[in-house]
Short mmCIF file of C-alpha atoms and ligand atoms in Angstrom, two decimals:
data_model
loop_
_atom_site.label_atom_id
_atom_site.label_comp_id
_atom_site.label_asym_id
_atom_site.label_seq_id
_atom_site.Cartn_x
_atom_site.Cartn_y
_atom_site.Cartn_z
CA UNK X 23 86.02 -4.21 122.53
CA UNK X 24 82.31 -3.49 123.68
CA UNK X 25 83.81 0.42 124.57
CA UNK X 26 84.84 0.94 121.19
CA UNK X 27 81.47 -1.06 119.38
CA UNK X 28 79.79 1.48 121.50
CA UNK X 29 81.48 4.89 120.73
CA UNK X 30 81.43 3.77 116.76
CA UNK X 31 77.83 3.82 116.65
CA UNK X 32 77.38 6.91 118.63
CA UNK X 33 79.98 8.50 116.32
CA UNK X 34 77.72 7.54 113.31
CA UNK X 35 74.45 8.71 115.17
CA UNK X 36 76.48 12.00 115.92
CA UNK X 37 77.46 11.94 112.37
CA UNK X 38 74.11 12.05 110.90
CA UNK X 39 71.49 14.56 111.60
CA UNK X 40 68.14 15.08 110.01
CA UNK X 41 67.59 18.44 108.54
CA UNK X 42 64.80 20.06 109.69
CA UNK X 43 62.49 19.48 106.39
CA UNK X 44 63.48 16.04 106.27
CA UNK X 45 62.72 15.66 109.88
CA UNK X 46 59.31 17.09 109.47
CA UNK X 47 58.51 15.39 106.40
CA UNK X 48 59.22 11.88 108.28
CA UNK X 49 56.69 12.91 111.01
CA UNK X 50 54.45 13.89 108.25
CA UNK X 51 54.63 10.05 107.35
CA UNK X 52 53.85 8.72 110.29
CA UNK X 53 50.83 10.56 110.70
CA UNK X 54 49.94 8.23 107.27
CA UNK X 55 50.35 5.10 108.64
CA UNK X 56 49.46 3.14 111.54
CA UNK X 57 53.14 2.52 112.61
CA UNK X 58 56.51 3.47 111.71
CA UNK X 59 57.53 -0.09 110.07
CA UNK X 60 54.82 0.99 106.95
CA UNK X 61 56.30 4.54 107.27
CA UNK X 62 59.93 3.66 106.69
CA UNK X 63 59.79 3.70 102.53
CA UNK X 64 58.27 7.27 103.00
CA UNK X 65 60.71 8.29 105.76
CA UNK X 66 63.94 6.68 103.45
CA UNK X 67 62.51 8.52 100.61
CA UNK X 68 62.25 11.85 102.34
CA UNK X 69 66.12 11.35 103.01
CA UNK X 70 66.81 10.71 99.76
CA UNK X 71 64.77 13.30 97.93
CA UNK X 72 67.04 16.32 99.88
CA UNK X 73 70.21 14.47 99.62
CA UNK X 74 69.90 12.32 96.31
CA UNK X 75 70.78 9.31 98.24
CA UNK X 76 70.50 7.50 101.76
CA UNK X 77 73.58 6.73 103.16
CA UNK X 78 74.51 4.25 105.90
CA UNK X 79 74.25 6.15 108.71
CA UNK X 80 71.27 7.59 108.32
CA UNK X 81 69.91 4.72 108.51
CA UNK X 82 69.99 3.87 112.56
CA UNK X 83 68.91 7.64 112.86
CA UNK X 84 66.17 7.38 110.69
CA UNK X 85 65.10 4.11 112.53
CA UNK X 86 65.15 5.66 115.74
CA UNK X 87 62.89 8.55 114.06
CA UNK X 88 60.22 6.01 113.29
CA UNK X 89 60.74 3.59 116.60
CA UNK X 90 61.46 0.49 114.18
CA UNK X 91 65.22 -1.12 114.53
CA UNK X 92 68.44 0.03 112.30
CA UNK X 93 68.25 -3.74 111.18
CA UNK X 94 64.50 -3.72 110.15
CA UNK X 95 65.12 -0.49 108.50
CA UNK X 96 68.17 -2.01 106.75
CA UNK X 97 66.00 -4.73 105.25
CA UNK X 98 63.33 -2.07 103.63
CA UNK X 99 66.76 -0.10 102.12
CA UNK X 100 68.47 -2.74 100.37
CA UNK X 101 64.99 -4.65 99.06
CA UNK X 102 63.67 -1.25 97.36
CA UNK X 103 65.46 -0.81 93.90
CA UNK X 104 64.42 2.87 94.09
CA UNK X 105 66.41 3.68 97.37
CA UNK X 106 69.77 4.61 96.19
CA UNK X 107 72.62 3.36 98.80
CA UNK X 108 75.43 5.22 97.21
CA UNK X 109 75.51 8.61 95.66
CA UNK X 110 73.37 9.10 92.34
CA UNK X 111 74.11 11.80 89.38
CA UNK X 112 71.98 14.71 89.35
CA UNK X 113 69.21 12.76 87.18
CA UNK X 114 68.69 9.07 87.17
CA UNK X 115 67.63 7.28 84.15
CA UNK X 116 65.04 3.89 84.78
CA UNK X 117 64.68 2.24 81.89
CA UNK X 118 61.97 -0.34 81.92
CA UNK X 119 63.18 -4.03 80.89
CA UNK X 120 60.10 -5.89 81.32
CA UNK X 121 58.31 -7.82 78.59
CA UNK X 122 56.43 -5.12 76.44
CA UNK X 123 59.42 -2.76 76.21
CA UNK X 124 61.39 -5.39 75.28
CA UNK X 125 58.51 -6.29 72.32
CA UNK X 126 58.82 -2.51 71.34
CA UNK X 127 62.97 -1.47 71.31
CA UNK X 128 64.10 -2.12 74.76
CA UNK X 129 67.05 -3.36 73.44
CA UNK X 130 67.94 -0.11 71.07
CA UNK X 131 66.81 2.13 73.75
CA UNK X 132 69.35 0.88 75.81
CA UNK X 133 72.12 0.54 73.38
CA UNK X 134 71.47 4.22 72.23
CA UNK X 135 71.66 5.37 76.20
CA UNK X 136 74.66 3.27 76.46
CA UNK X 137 76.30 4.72 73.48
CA UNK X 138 75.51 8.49 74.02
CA UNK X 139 76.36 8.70 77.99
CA UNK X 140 79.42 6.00 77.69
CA UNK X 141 78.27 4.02 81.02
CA UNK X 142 76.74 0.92 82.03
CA UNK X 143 74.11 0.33 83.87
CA UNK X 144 75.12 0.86 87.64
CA UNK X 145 76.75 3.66 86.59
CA UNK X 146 77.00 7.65 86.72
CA UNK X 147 78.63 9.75 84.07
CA UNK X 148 81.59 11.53 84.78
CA UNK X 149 80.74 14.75 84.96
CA UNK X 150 77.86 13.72 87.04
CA UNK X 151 75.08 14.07 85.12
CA UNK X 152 73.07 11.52 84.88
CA UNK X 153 72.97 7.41 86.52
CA UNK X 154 71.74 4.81 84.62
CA UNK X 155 69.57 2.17 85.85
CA UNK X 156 67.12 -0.76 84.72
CA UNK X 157 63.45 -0.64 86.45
CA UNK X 158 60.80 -3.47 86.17
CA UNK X 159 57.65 -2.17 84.83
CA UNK X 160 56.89 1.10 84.57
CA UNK X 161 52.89 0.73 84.09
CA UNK X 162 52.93 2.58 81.00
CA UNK X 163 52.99 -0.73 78.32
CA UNK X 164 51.75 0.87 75.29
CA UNK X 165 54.27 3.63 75.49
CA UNK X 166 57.50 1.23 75.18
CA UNK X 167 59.92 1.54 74.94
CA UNK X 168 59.68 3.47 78.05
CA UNK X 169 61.99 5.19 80.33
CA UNK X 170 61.96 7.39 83.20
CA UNK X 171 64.37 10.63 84.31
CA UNK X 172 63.94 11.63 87.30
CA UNK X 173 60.15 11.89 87.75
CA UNK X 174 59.50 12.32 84.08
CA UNK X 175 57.75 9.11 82.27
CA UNK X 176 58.84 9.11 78.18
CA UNK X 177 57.76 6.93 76.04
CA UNK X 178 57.83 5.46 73.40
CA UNK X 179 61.17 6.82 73.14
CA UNK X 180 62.93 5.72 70.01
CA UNK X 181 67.47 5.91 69.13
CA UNK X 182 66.97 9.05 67.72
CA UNK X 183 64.80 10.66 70.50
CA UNK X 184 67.63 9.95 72.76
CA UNK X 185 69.70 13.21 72.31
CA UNK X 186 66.77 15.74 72.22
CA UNK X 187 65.31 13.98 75.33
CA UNK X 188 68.62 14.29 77.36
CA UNK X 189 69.47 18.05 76.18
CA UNK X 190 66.51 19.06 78.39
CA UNK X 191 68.19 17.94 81.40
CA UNK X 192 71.65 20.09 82.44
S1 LIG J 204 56.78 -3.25 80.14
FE1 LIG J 204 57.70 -1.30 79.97
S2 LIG J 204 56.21 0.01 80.84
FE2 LIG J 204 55.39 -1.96 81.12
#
């Protein structure tokens, strides 16, 4: 039973191999910080900007990368919102719910993304275009109703800004 616990996890640390950019890019980070625990958001994020996503087993690689556990790693993964665990469309919508966007047409913002891309939040179009998520705050108050694509703060977006604002992503 051990045998075969064993040659699973190999098989997923075989599985998984850091491209070279990301691989650099996570050694960049360490050179930030004063160990790899505070590196690990920048060394999950370096994953997911070149693959759009973090999958499971990257995780014990990326770990052993940065000398902190798979399990400690883990942890960081699932608390972040903004570490996707499962694959993403090619541009992810955040649109803020806190208390100011919800003052200024949170509510029709999200109805009008809703409406126009037919998902939920959670979800990623068919054709996949675009995921749609909620985000807490995105520090930009007197701009709600805010959202963000991709890097890309907008706000105040309004129903009818929706389909303009969307057309400039393919
Ligand atoms: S409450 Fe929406 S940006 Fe702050």
């Amino acid at each position: 039973m051990t045998d075969k616990v064993i040659k699973l996890a190999d098989l997923n640390k075989t599985a998984f191999v850091l491209s070279d950019e990301e691989r650099h890019e996570v050694e960049h980070a360490l050179t930030h910080y004063p160990d790899g625990r505070a590196a690990s958001i920048d060394a999950l994020k370096a994953v997911q900007k070149h693959r759009g996503w973090v999958p499971d087993e990257a995780i014990p690689v990326l770990a052993e990368a940065i000398g902190i556990s798979a399990a400690d790693l883990e942890g960081v993964a699932t608390f972040y919102s903004l570490i996707f665990r499962r694959p993403v469309g090619r541009h992810v919508i955040k649109v803020c719910d806190s208390i100011s966007c919800h003052l200024t047409g949170y509510d029709e913002l999200r109805g009008e993304l809703v409406k126009q891309l037919g998902i939920n939040y959670g979800q990623t179009t068919k054709d996949g275009r675009y995921t749609l998520l909620p985000i807490c705050c995105l520090g930009a108050c007197d701009r709600g109703a805010t959202m963000m694509i991709d890097d890309d703060l907008h706000g105040p977006v309004e129903p009818k800004d929706v389909a303009g604002i969307l057309g400039t992503y393919s």
